[in-house]
Amino acid sequence: MAILLDGKKTAENIRENLKTRIRALAEKGIRPGLSVTLVGDDPASKVYVASKDADATEIGIQAWTHRLPASISEAELTAHLLKQNADPSVHGILLQLPLPSHLPSDKLLNLIAAEKDVDGFHPISLGNVMLGRPGFKPCTPWGVQVLLKAYGLSPAGKHVVIVGRSNIVGKPLMNMLVQKEEYANATVTVCHTGTPDISIYTRQADFLIAAVGKAEVITADMVKEGAVVVDVGMNRIKSDKTKSGTKLVGDVHFESVEKKASYITPVPGGVGKMTIAMLLTNTVLAAEAAVAEAARLKRQTRP
Ligand code: GUN
């Protein structure tokens, strides 16, 4: 039976450490500020945004959630984002995805000031990730790496197989895990909808990362005995065992795979909370960088 990779507990520890850094910033008169924008009323996005707001507030980050109507125009949303860029009390800006189909996500994400891009979705942030340079890392792939590290599970020298090539998870994670760094330095294979038979690859994985977005598609026969299995998926499916008539499951068929894996993340309680913890970490980093930049400018302008 696999050992559970407890993302909830690991995220709690991260938040505790952040509190110390937030207190140090408070002594300098700075409170980290996170501006979250939710367009429309996608039910899952509403839940994620509420969770981000609650976790940020709990550790002392000033969080603003801007709820904008689905009918908002590109020009109005552009003006709103530029206002967040210009506000010095805002250190981090997050535009919750997906956006309604009339809004161009890529173009709007590009507007977010790179120094406030706490989601790590801006091409500058992603470019830095690819080059292995400092910068904001996208929260979910970073959360996966930090969770593995918390359990001393290094992918170095191992074969990591990622299923899914999204810009949010698969592509950045692939780039992070091939860097010549600690808790990286892996051989990485990325499977996707263009891969005729993903099981050929998943069965070779020492570390299997599922970021497909489809309920329970990774089954035990696709997993190597003793593999470390990380499930990034969050899918709501019908269930006659719950009051609501639905339940949350991952991309991995947990019940069968936990018998074969050495370590596995549960859903919920795995990667989800890590994503938010890394968002808060990026927000504190953004505030610390703003303080350092202000001090640098002050030194520069001293007569
Ligand atoms: N939609 C699903 N996951 C995310 C995320 O991590 N950030 C944003 N902005 N939108 C999302």
PDB file of C-alpha atoms and ligand atoms in Angstrom:
ATOM      1  CA  MET A   1       0.000   0.000   0.000  1.00  0.00           C
ATOM      2  CA  ALA A   2       1.384   3.377  -1.026  1.00  0.00           C
ATOM      3  CA  ILE A   3       2.364   6.119   1.420  1.00  0.00           C
ATOM      4  CA  LEU A   4       0.166   9.210   1.001  1.00  0.00           C
ATOM      5  CA  LEU A   5       1.828  12.447  -0.104  1.00  0.00           C
ATOM      6  CA  ASP A   6      -0.072  14.822   2.170  1.00  0.00           C
ATOM      7  CA  GLY A   7      -0.412  18.107   0.302  1.00  0.00           C
ATOM      8  CA  LYS A   8      -2.733  19.581   2.904  1.00  0.00           C
ATOM      9  CA  LYS A   9      -0.184  19.178   5.719  1.00  0.00           C
ATOM     10  CA  THR A  10       2.769  20.250   3.539  1.00  0.00           C
ATOM     11  CA  ALA A  11       0.854  23.364   2.435  1.00  0.00           C
ATOM     12  CA  GLU A  12       0.072  24.131   6.079  1.00  0.00           C
ATOM     13  CA  ASN A  13       3.811  24.035   6.909  1.00  0.00           C
ATOM     14  CA  ILE A  14       4.537  26.388   3.988  1.00  0.00           C
ATOM     15  CA  ARG A  15       1.883  28.832   5.189  1.00  0.00           C
ATOM     16  CA  GLU A  16       3.364  28.750   8.714  1.00  0.00           C
ATOM     17  CA  ASN A  17       6.808  29.669   7.311  1.00  0.00           C
ATOM     18  CA  LEU A  18       5.282  32.445   5.207  1.00  0.00           C
ATOM     19  CA  LYS A  19       3.778  34.015   8.338  1.00  0.00           C
ATOM     20  CA  THR A  20       7.313  34.707   9.627  1.00  0.00           C
ATOM     21  CA  ARG A  21       8.247  36.447   6.359  1.00  0.00           C
ATOM     22  CA  ILE A  22       4.991  38.420   6.400  1.00  0.00           C
ATOM     23  CA  ARG A  23       5.766  39.596   9.958  1.00  0.00           C
ATOM     24  CA  ALA A  24       9.222  40.755   8.791  1.00  0.00           C
ATOM     25  CA  LEU A  25       7.580  42.712   5.960  1.00  0.00           C
ATOM     26  CA  ALA A  26       5.079  44.213   8.436  1.00  0.00           C
ATOM     27  CA  GLU A  27       8.028  45.590  10.422  1.00  0.00           C
ATOM     28  CA  LYS A  28       8.990  47.484   7.269  1.00  0.00           C
ATOM     29  CA  GLY A  29       5.411  48.754   6.903  1.00  0.00           C
ATOM     30  CA  ILE A  30       4.507  46.451   4.000  1.00  0.00           C
ATOM     31  CA  ARG A  31       1.569  44.044   3.762  1.00  0.00           C
ATOM     32  CA  PRO A  32       1.680  41.717   0.753  1.00  0.00           C
ATOM     33  CA  GLY A  33      -1.315  42.356  -1.500  1.00  0.00           C
ATOM     34  CA  LEU A  34      -2.930  39.851  -3.880  1.00  0.00           C
ATOM     35  CA  SER A  35      -5.491  40.930  -6.459  1.00  0.00           C
ATOM     36  CA  VAL A  36      -7.620  38.086  -7.811  1.00  0.00           C
ATOM     37  CA  THR A  37      -9.973  38.599 -10.747  1.00  0.00           C
ATOM     38  CA  LEU A  38     -12.809  36.227 -11.499  1.00  0.00           C
ATOM     39  CA  VAL A  39     -14.790  36.817 -14.695  1.00  0.00           C
ATOM     40  CA  GLY A  40     -18.211  35.176 -14.917  1.00  0.00           C
ATOM     41  CA  ASP A  41     -19.528  32.440 -12.651  1.00  0.00           C
ATOM     42  CA  ASP A  42     -17.851  29.163 -13.485  1.00  0.00           C
ATOM     43  CA  PRO A  43     -18.680  27.089 -10.359  1.00  0.00           C
ATOM     44  CA  ALA A  44     -15.234  25.421 -10.038  1.00  0.00           C
ATOM     45  CA  SER A  45     -13.427  28.759 -10.476  1.00  0.00           C
ATOM     46  CA  LYS A  46     -15.613  30.286  -7.755  1.00  0.00           C
ATOM     47  CA  VAL A  47     -14.529  27.550  -5.321  1.00  0.00           C
ATOM     48  CA  TYR A  48     -10.813  27.953  -6.204  1.00  0.00           C
ATOM     49  CA  VAL A  49     -10.955  31.736  -5.861  1.00  0.00           C
ATOM     50  CA  ALA A  50     -12.728  31.559  -2.484  1.00  0.00           C
ATOM     51  CA  SER A  51     -10.045  29.128  -1.280  1.00  0.00           C
ATOM     52  CA  LYS A  52      -7.217  31.409  -2.465  1.00  0.00           C
ATOM     53  CA  ASP A  53      -8.813  34.396  -0.726  1.00  0.00           C
ATOM     54  CA  ALA A  54      -9.321  32.494   2.553  1.00  0.00           C
ATOM     55  CA  ASP A  55      -5.767  31.057   2.676  1.00  0.00           C
ATOM     56  CA  ALA A  56      -4.200  34.420   1.788  1.00  0.00           C
ATOM     57  CA  THR A  57      -6.206  36.295   4.423  1.00  0.00           C
ATOM     58  CA  GLU A  58      -5.468  33.667   7.077  1.00  0.00           C
ATOM     59  CA  ILE A  59      -1.707  34.276   6.874  1.00  0.00           C
ATOM     60  CA  GLY A  60      -1.927  38.070   6.712  1.00  0.00           C
ATOM     61  CA  ILE A  61      -1.920  38.786   2.981  1.00  0.00           C
ATOM     62  CA  GLN A  62      -4.328  41.505   1.878  1.00  0.00           C
ATOM     63  CA  ALA A  63      -6.515  39.796  -0.726  1.00  0.00           C
ATOM     64  CA  TRP A  64      -8.978  41.472  -3.054  1.00  0.00           C
ATOM     65  CA  THR A  65     -11.351  39.374  -5.153  1.00  0.00           C
ATOM     66  CA  HIS A  66     -12.773  41.284  -8.112  1.00  0.00           C
ATOM     67  CA  ARG A  67     -15.870  39.548  -9.448  1.00  0.00           C
ATOM     68  CA  LEU A  68     -16.587  40.843 -12.944  1.00  0.00           C
ATOM     69  CA  PRO A  69     -19.552  39.945 -15.151  1.00  0.00           C
ATOM     70  CA  ALA A  70     -19.169  37.380 -17.964  1.00  0.00           C
ATOM     71  CA  SER A  71     -20.356  40.082 -20.377  1.00  0.00           C
ATOM     72  CA  ILE A  72     -17.331  42.339 -19.662  1.00  0.00           C
ATOM     73  CA  SER A  73     -15.571  43.588 -22.798  1.00  0.00           C
ATOM     74  CA  GLU A  74     -11.889  43.051 -23.576  1.00  0.00           C
ATOM     75  CA  ALA A  75     -11.331  46.820 -23.246  1.00  0.00           C
ATOM     76  CA  GLU A  76     -12.955  46.941 -19.798  1.00  0.00           C
ATOM     77  CA  LEU A  77     -10.987  43.955 -18.535  1.00  0.00           C
ATOM     78  CA  THR A  78      -7.791  45.457 -19.973  1.00  0.00           C
ATOM     79  CA  ALA A  79      -8.445  48.705 -18.081  1.00  0.00           C
ATOM     80  CA  HIS A  80      -9.106  46.739 -14.886  1.00  0.00           C
ATOM     81  CA  LEU A  81      -5.839  44.780 -15.180  1.00  0.00           C
ATOM     82  CA  LEU A  82      -3.804  47.909 -15.964  1.00  0.00           C
ATOM     83  CA  LYS A  83      -5.268  49.481 -12.824  1.00  0.00           C
ATOM     84  CA  GLN A  84      -3.980  46.515 -10.789  1.00  0.00           C
ATOM     85  CA  ASN A  85      -0.551  46.909 -12.420  1.00  0.00           C
ATOM     86  CA  ALA A  86      -0.425  50.571 -11.357  1.00  0.00           C
ATOM     87  CA  ASP A  87      -1.587  50.023  -7.762  1.00  0.00           C
ATOM     88  CA  PRO A  88       1.465  49.928  -5.432  1.00  0.00           C
ATOM     89  CA  SER A  89      -0.470  48.053  -2.717  1.00  0.00           C
ATOM     90  CA  VAL A  90      -0.983  45.159  -5.171  1.00  0.00           C
ATOM     91  CA  HIS A  91       2.116  42.917  -5.292  1.00  0.00           C
ATOM     92  CA  GLY A  92       0.512  39.979  -7.075  1.00  0.00           C
ATOM     93  CA  ILE A  93      -2.136  39.790  -9.793  1.00  0.00           C
ATOM     94  CA  LEU A  94      -4.068  36.671 -10.716  1.00  0.00           C
ATOM     95  CA  LEU A  95      -6.574  36.337 -13.533  1.00  0.00           C
ATOM     96  CA  GLN A  96      -8.570  33.172 -12.928  1.00  0.00           C
ATOM     97  CA  LEU A  97      -8.891  30.904 -15.963  1.00  0.00           C
ATOM     98  CA  PRO A  98     -10.848  29.867 -17.945  1.00  0.00           C
ATOM     99  CA  LEU A  99     -12.221  33.168 -19.238  1.00  0.00           C
ATOM    100  CA  PRO A 100     -15.487  33.438 -21.209  1.00  0.00           C
ATOM    101  CA  SER A 101     -14.824  32.520 -24.846  1.00  0.00           C
ATOM    102  CA  HIS A 102     -15.048  36.094 -26.229  1.00  0.00           C
ATOM    103  CA  LEU A 103     -12.014  37.143 -24.160  1.00  0.00           C
ATOM    104  CA  PRO A 104      -8.471  36.403 -25.452  1.00  0.00           C
ATOM    105  CA  SER A 105      -6.729  34.752 -22.456  1.00  0.00           C
ATOM    106  CA  ASP A 106      -3.190  34.923 -23.877  1.00  0.00           C
ATOM    107  CA  LYS A 107      -3.430  38.598 -24.757  1.00  0.00           C
ATOM    108  CA  LEU A 108      -4.868  39.490 -21.350  1.00  0.00           C
ATOM    109  CA  LEU A 109      -2.307  37.412 -19.404  1.00  0.00           C
ATOM    110  CA  ASN A 110       0.445  39.247 -21.312  1.00  0.00           C
ATOM    111  CA  LEU A 111      -0.814  42.542 -19.857  1.00  0.00           C
ATOM    112  CA  ILE A 112      -0.052  41.553 -16.280  1.00  0.00           C
ATOM    113  CA  ALA A 113       3.166  43.242 -15.129  1.00  0.00           C
ATOM    114  CA  ALA A 114       5.906  40.574 -15.052  1.00  0.00           C
ATOM    115  CA  GLU A 115       6.951  41.651 -11.528  1.00  0.00           C
ATOM    116  CA  LYS A 116       3.368  40.962 -10.321  1.00  0.00           C
ATOM    117  CA  ASP A 117       2.845  37.696 -12.222  1.00  0.00           C
ATOM    118  CA  VAL A 118       2.380  35.464  -9.163  1.00  0.00           C
ATOM    119  CA  ASP A 119       0.573  32.806 -11.211  1.00  0.00           C
ATOM    120  CA  GLY A 120       3.697  32.438 -13.374  1.00  0.00           C
ATOM    121  CA  PHE A 121       1.685  32.426 -16.614  1.00  0.00           C
ATOM    122  CA  HIS A 122       3.361  35.395 -18.317  1.00  0.00           C
ATOM    123  CA  PRO A 123       5.720  34.487 -21.204  1.00  0.00           C
ATOM    124  CA  ILE A 124       8.569  36.169 -19.284  1.00  0.00           C
ATOM    125  CA  SER A 125       7.969  33.933 -16.246  1.00  0.00           C
ATOM    126  CA  LEU A 126       7.655  30.838 -18.432  1.00  0.00           C
ATOM    127  CA  GLY A 127      10.792  31.818 -20.363  1.00  0.00           C
ATOM    128  CA  ASN A 128      12.714  32.053 -17.089  1.00  0.00           C
ATOM    129  CA  VAL A 129      11.419  28.627 -16.072  1.00  0.00           C
ATOM    130  CA  MET A 130      12.609  27.169 -19.369  1.00  0.00           C
ATOM    131  CA  LEU A 131      16.042  28.771 -18.997  1.00  0.00           C
ATOM    132  CA  GLY A 132      16.353  27.781 -15.342  1.00  0.00           C
ATOM    133  CA  ARG A 133      16.601  31.406 -14.262  1.00  0.00           C
ATOM    134  CA  PRO A 134      15.066  33.042 -11.174  1.00  0.00           C
ATOM    135  CA  GLY A 135      11.484  34.244 -11.574  1.00  0.00           C
ATOM    136  CA  PHE A 136       7.928  33.311 -10.705  1.00  0.00           C
ATOM    137  CA  LYS A 137       7.268  29.624 -11.210  1.00  0.00           C
ATOM    138  CA  PRO A 138       3.754  28.475 -12.132  1.00  0.00           C
ATOM    139  CA  CYS A 139       2.098  27.359  -8.919  1.00  0.00           C
ATOM    140  CA  THR A 140       0.888  23.834  -9.721  1.00  0.00           C
ATOM    141  CA  PRO A 141       4.116  22.418 -11.201  1.00  0.00           C
ATOM    142  CA  TRP A 142       6.130  24.150  -8.487  1.00  0.00           C
ATOM    143  CA  GLY A 143       3.749  22.679  -5.894  1.00  0.00           C
ATOM    144  CA  VAL A 144       4.387  19.197  -7.316  1.00  0.00           C
ATOM    145  CA  GLN A 145       8.158  19.683  -7.033  1.00  0.00           C
ATOM    146  CA  VAL A 146       7.955  21.081  -3.493  1.00  0.00           C
ATOM    147  CA  LEU A 147       5.641  18.264  -2.367  1.00  0.00           C
ATOM    148  CA  LEU A 148       8.116  15.646  -3.649  1.00  0.00           C
ATOM    149  CA  LYS A 149      10.920  17.494  -1.869  1.00  0.00           C
ATOM    150  CA  ALA A 150       8.970  17.523   1.405  1.00  0.00           C
ATOM    151  CA  TYR A 151       9.073  13.695   1.302  1.00  0.00           C
ATOM    152  CA  GLY A 152      12.727  13.535   0.186  1.00  0.00           C
ATOM    153  CA  LEU A 153      11.676  12.104  -3.180  1.00  0.00           C
ATOM    154  CA  SER A 154      14.164  13.381  -5.707  1.00  0.00           C
ATOM    155  CA  PRO A 155      13.461  12.811  -9.408  1.00  0.00           C
ATOM    156  CA  ALA A 156      17.198  13.244 -10.148  1.00  0.00           C
ATOM    157  CA  GLY A 157      18.443  10.446 -12.366  1.00  0.00           C
ATOM    158  CA  LYS A 158      14.941   8.970 -12.603  1.00  0.00           C
ATOM    159  CA  HIS A 159      12.477   8.666 -15.454  1.00  0.00           C
ATOM    160  CA  VAL A 160       9.590  11.092 -14.969  1.00  0.00           C
ATOM    161  CA  VAL A 161       6.580  10.614 -17.225  1.00  0.00           C
ATOM    162  CA  ILE A 162       4.144  13.520 -17.397  1.00  0.00           C
ATOM    163  CA  VAL A 163       0.756  12.872 -18.955  1.00  0.00           C
ATOM    164  CA  GLY A 164      -0.598  16.175 -20.287  1.00  0.00           C
ATOM    165  CA  ARG A 165       1.093  19.090 -22.079  1.00  0.00           C
ATOM    166  CA  SER A 166      -0.886  22.090 -20.825  1.00  0.00           C
ATOM    167  CA  ASN A 167       0.758  25.495 -20.534  1.00  0.00           C
ATOM    168  CA  ILE A 168      -0.257  25.533 -16.853  1.00  0.00           C
ATOM    169  CA  VAL A 169       1.134  22.149 -15.754  1.00  0.00           C
ATOM    170  CA  GLY A 170       2.746  19.767 -18.264  1.00  0.00           C
ATOM    171  CA  LYS A 171       4.992  22.135 -20.221  1.00  0.00           C
ATOM    172  CA  PRO A 172       6.351  24.125 -17.260  1.00  0.00           C
ATOM    173  CA  LEU A 173       6.823  20.970 -15.140  1.00  0.00           C
ATOM    174  CA  MET A 174       8.777  19.318 -17.952  1.00  0.00           C
ATOM    175  CA  ASN A 175      11.065  22.354 -18.062  1.00  0.00           C
ATOM    176  CA  MET A 176      11.478  22.487 -14.291  1.00  0.00           C
ATOM    177  CA  LEU A 177      12.349  18.815 -13.893  1.00  0.00           C
ATOM    178  CA  VAL A 178      15.021  18.740 -16.621  1.00  0.00           C
ATOM    179  CA  GLN A 179      17.058  21.553 -15.042  1.00  0.00           C
ATOM    180  CA  LYS A 180      20.450  20.599 -13.639  1.00  0.00           C
ATOM    181  CA  GLU A 181      19.301  21.323 -10.119  1.00  0.00           C
ATOM    182  CA  GLU A 182      18.333  19.595  -6.882  1.00  0.00           C
ATOM    183  CA  TYR A 183      14.979  17.816  -6.998  1.00  0.00           C
ATOM    184  CA  ALA A 184      15.138  18.003 -10.794  1.00  0.00           C
ATOM    185  CA  ASN A 185      17.814  16.603 -13.177  1.00  0.00           C
ATOM    186  CA  ALA A 186      15.390  13.938 -14.363  1.00  0.00           C
ATOM    187  CA  THR A 187      14.830  12.259 -17.710  1.00  0.00           C
ATOM    188  CA  VAL A 188      11.413  13.554 -18.688  1.00  0.00           C
ATOM    189  CA  THR A 189       8.899  12.098 -21.123  1.00  0.00           C
ATOM    190  CA  VAL A 190       5.716  14.014 -21.925  1.00  0.00           C
ATOM    191  CA  CYS A 191       2.697  12.076 -23.214  1.00  0.00           C
ATOM    192  CA  HIS A 192      -0.308  13.809 -24.722  1.00  0.00           C
ATOM    193  CA  THR A 193      -3.287  13.332 -27.015  1.00  0.00           C
ATOM    194  CA  GLY A 194      -0.863  12.811 -29.912  1.00  0.00           C
ATOM    195  CA  THR A 195       0.732   9.794 -28.177  1.00  0.00           C
ATOM    196  CA  PRO A 196      -0.818   6.631 -29.682  1.00  0.00           C
ATOM    197  CA  ASP A 197      -0.364   4.436 -26.579  1.00  0.00           C
ATOM    198  CA  ILE A 198       0.575   6.291 -23.396  1.00  0.00           C
ATOM    199  CA  SER A 199       0.794   3.081 -21.343  1.00  0.00           C
ATOM    200  CA  ILE A 200       4.070   2.156 -23.122  1.00  0.00           C
ATOM    201  CA  TYR A 201       5.599   5.182 -21.382  1.00  0.00           C
ATOM    202  CA  THR A 202       3.650   5.309 -18.125  1.00  0.00           C
ATOM    203  CA  ARG A 203       4.711   1.707 -17.347  1.00  0.00           C
ATOM    204  CA  GLN A 204       8.361   2.848 -17.466  1.00  0.00           C
ATOM    205  CA  ALA A 205       7.842   5.779 -15.110  1.00  0.00           C
ATOM    206  CA  ASP A 206       9.676   5.970 -11.795  1.00  0.00           C
ATOM    207  CA  PHE A 207       7.654   9.158 -11.226  1.00  0.00           C
ATOM    208  CA  LEU A 208       4.279   9.381 -12.935  1.00  0.00           C
ATOM    209  CA  ILE A 209       2.582  12.773 -13.035  1.00  0.00           C
ATOM    210  CA  ALA A 210      -1.023  12.795 -14.238  1.00  0.00           C
ATOM    211  CA  ALA A 211      -2.236  16.150 -15.535  1.00  0.00           C
ATOM    212  CA  VAL A 212      -4.782  15.010 -18.077  1.00  0.00           C
ATOM    213  CA  GLY A 213      -8.041  16.538 -16.846  1.00  0.00           C
ATOM    214  CA  LYS A 214     -10.038  13.307 -17.246  1.00  0.00           C
ATOM    215  CA  ALA A 215     -11.430  11.302 -14.348  1.00  0.00           C
ATOM    216  CA  GLU A 216      -9.555   8.142 -13.283  1.00  0.00           C
ATOM    217  CA  VAL A 217      -7.945   7.418 -16.682  1.00  0.00           C
ATOM    218  CA  ILE A 218      -4.640   6.221 -15.172  1.00  0.00           C
ATOM    219  CA  THR A 219      -5.321   2.678 -14.034  1.00  0.00           C
ATOM    220  CA  ALA A 220      -3.118   0.185 -12.176  1.00  0.00           C
ATOM    221  CA  ASP A 221      -2.112  -1.718 -15.342  1.00  0.00           C
ATOM    222  CA  MET A 222      -0.458   1.498 -16.595  1.00  0.00           C
ATOM    223  CA  VAL A 223       1.731   1.921 -13.505  1.00  0.00           C
ATOM    224  CA  LYS A 224       5.094   0.358 -12.619  1.00  0.00           C
ATOM    225  CA  GLU A 225       5.343  -1.424  -9.265  1.00  0.00           C
ATOM    226  CA  GLY A 226       6.810   1.016  -6.694  1.00  0.00           C
ATOM    227  CA  ALA A 227       6.298   4.176  -8.793  1.00  0.00           C
ATOM    228  CA  VAL A 228       5.736   7.585  -7.212  1.00  0.00           C
ATOM    229  CA  VAL A 229       2.361   8.787  -8.505  1.00  0.00           C
ATOM    230  CA  VAL A 230       1.317  12.437  -8.434  1.00  0.00           C
ATOM    231  CA  ASP A 231      -2.247  13.252  -9.441  1.00  0.00           C
ATOM    232  CA  VAL A 232      -2.824  16.831 -10.564  1.00  0.00           C
ATOM    233  CA  GLY A 233      -6.384  16.149 -11.739  1.00  0.00           C
ATOM    234  CA  MET A 234      -9.539  17.492 -10.113  1.00  0.00           C
ATOM    235  CA  ASN A 235     -12.652  16.100 -11.734  1.00  0.00           C
ATOM    236  CA  ARG A 236     -16.172  16.175 -10.371  1.00  0.00           C
ATOM    237  CA  ILE A 237     -18.072  12.986 -11.179  1.00  0.00           C
ATOM    238  CA  LYS A 238     -21.481  11.559 -10.286  1.00  0.00           C
ATOM    239  CA  SER A 239     -21.652   9.484  -7.123  1.00  0.00           C
ATOM    240  CA  ASP A 240     -24.559   7.781  -5.387  1.00  0.00           C
ATOM    241  CA  LYS A 241     -22.507   7.589  -2.168  1.00  0.00           C
ATOM    242  CA  THR A 242     -22.505  11.335  -1.358  1.00  0.00           C
ATOM    243  CA  LYS A 243     -25.281  13.713  -0.319  1.00  0.00           C
ATOM    244  CA  SER A 244     -24.517  16.136  -3.153  1.00  0.00           C
ATOM    245  CA  GLY A 245     -24.654  13.315  -5.718  1.00  0.00           C
ATOM    246  CA  THR A 246     -21.127  14.162  -6.927  1.00  0.00           C
ATOM    247  CA  LYS A 247     -17.558  13.588  -5.760  1.00  0.00           C
ATOM    248  CA  LEU A 248     -14.110  14.924  -6.567  1.00  0.00           C
ATOM    249  CA  VAL A 249     -11.650  12.486  -8.127  1.00  0.00           C
ATOM    250  CA  GLY A 250      -8.261  12.782  -9.782  1.00  0.00           C
ATOM    251  CA  ASP A 251      -6.937  11.591 -13.129  1.00  0.00           C
ATOM    252  CA  VAL A 252      -5.658   8.467 -11.376  1.00  0.00           C
ATOM    253  CA  HIS A 253      -7.850   5.534 -10.390  1.00  0.00           C
ATOM    254  CA  PHE A 254      -6.738   5.832  -6.763  1.00  0.00           C
ATOM    255  CA  GLU A 255      -8.204   2.605  -5.385  1.00  0.00           C
ATOM    256  CA  SER A 256      -6.262   0.325  -7.734  1.00  0.00           C
ATOM    257  CA  VAL A 257      -3.104   2.445  -8.182  1.00  0.00           C
ATOM    258  CA  GLU A 258      -2.438   2.909  -4.437  1.00  0.00           C
ATOM    259  CA  LYS A 259      -1.855  -0.857  -4.202  1.00  0.00           C
ATOM    260  CA  LYS A 260       0.988  -0.658  -6.737  1.00  0.00           C
ATOM    261  CA  ALA A 261       2.618   2.728  -6.107  1.00  0.00           C
ATOM    262  CA  SER A 262       5.172   3.465  -3.383  1.00  0.00           C
ATOM    263  CA  TYR A 263       3.840   6.995  -2.854  1.00  0.00           C
ATOM    264  CA  ILE A 264       0.652   8.610  -4.125  1.00  0.00           C
ATOM    265  CA  THR A 265      -1.187  11.921  -3.753  1.00  0.00           C
ATOM    266  CA  PRO A 266      -4.835  11.782  -2.709  1.00  0.00           C
ATOM    267  CA  VAL A 267      -7.531  13.913  -4.386  1.00  0.00           C
ATOM    268  CA  PRO A 268      -8.544  16.073  -2.640  1.00  0.00           C
ATOM    269  CA  GLY A 269      -5.705  16.719  -0.163  1.00  0.00           C
ATOM    270  CA  GLY A 270      -2.806  16.355  -2.607  1.00  0.00           C
ATOM    271  CA  VAL A 271      -1.638  18.886  -5.170  1.00  0.00           C
ATOM    272  CA  GLY A 272      -4.620  21.291  -4.889  1.00  0.00           C
ATOM    273  CA  LYS A 273      -3.616  22.900  -1.610  1.00  0.00           C
ATOM    274  CA  MET A 274       0.026  23.011  -2.757  1.00  0.00           C
ATOM    275  CA  THR A 275      -0.973  25.176  -5.723  1.00  0.00           C
ATOM    276  CA  ILE A 276      -2.440  27.783  -3.394  1.00  0.00           C
ATOM    277  CA  ALA A 277       0.544  27.598  -1.004  1.00  0.00           C
ATOM    278  CA  MET A 278       2.898  28.344  -3.931  1.00  0.00           C
ATOM    279  CA  LEU A 279       0.680  31.231  -5.065  1.00  0.00           C
ATOM    280  CA  LEU A 280       0.991  32.718  -1.575  1.00  0.00           C
ATOM    281  CA  THR A 281       4.755  32.098  -1.658  1.00  0.00           C
ATOM    282  CA  ASN A 282       4.995  33.970  -4.981  1.00  0.00           C
ATOM    283  CA  THR A 283       2.949  36.833  -3.508  1.00  0.00           C
ATOM    284  CA  VAL A 284       5.311  37.142  -0.534  1.00  0.00           C
ATOM    285  CA  LEU A 285       8.292  36.954  -2.930  1.00  0.00           C
ATOM    286  CA  ALA A 286       6.734  39.757  -5.020  1.00  0.00           C
ATOM    287  CA  ALA A 287       6.287  41.928  -1.921  1.00  0.00           C
ATOM    288  CA  GLU A 288       9.867  41.221  -0.759  1.00  0.00           C
ATOM    289  CA  ALA A 289      11.165  42.124  -4.231  1.00  0.00           C
ATOM    290  CA  ALA A 290       9.144  45.374  -4.192  1.00  0.00           C
ATOM    291  CA  VAL A 291      10.701  46.294  -0.822  1.00  0.00           C
ATOM    292  CA  ALA A 292      14.199  45.521  -2.135  1.00  0.00           C
ATOM    293  CA  GLU A 293      13.553  47.566  -5.279  1.00  0.00           C
ATOM    294  CA  ALA A 294      12.276  50.548  -3.245  1.00  0.00           C
ATOM    295  CA  ALA A 295      15.439  50.398  -1.073  1.00  0.00           C
ATOM    296  CA  ARG A 296      17.623  50.254  -4.195  1.00  0.00           C
ATOM    297  CA  LEU A 297      15.903  53.300  -5.691  1.00  0.00           C
ATOM    298  CA  LYS A 298      16.270  55.160  -2.406  1.00  0.00           C
ATOM    299  CA  ARG A 299      20.019  54.458  -2.336  1.00  0.00           C
ATOM    300  CA  GLN A 300      20.308  55.560  -5.950  1.00  0.00           C
ATOM    301  CA  THR A 301      18.549  58.904  -5.428  1.00  0.00           C
ATOM    302  CA  ARG A 302      20.439  59.772  -2.231  1.00  0.00           C
ATOM    303  CA  PRO A 303      22.541  62.909  -2.815  1.00  0.00           C
TER     304      PRO A 303
HETATM  305  N1  GUN B   1      -7.516  27.828 -13.478  1.00  0.00           N
HETATM  306  C1  GUN B   1      -7.187  26.579 -13.076  1.00  0.00           C
HETATM  307  N2  GUN B   1      -6.042  26.606 -12.383  1.00  0.00           N
HETATM  308  C2  GUN B   1      -5.635  27.892 -12.343  1.00  0.00           C
HETATM  309  C3  GUN B   1      -4.522  28.555 -11.754  1.00  0.00           C
HETATM  310  O1  GUN B   1      -3.643  27.967 -11.129  1.00  0.00           O
HETATM  311  N3  GUN B   1      -4.483  29.893 -11.942  1.00  0.00           N
HETATM  312  C4  GUN B   1      -5.432  30.561 -12.640  1.00  0.00           C
HETATM  313  N4  GUN B   1      -5.294  31.864 -12.796  1.00  0.00           N
HETATM  314  N5  GUN B   1      -6.470  29.987 -13.193  1.00  0.00           N
HETATM  315  C5  GUN B   1      -6.569  28.650 -13.030  1.00  0.00           C
END
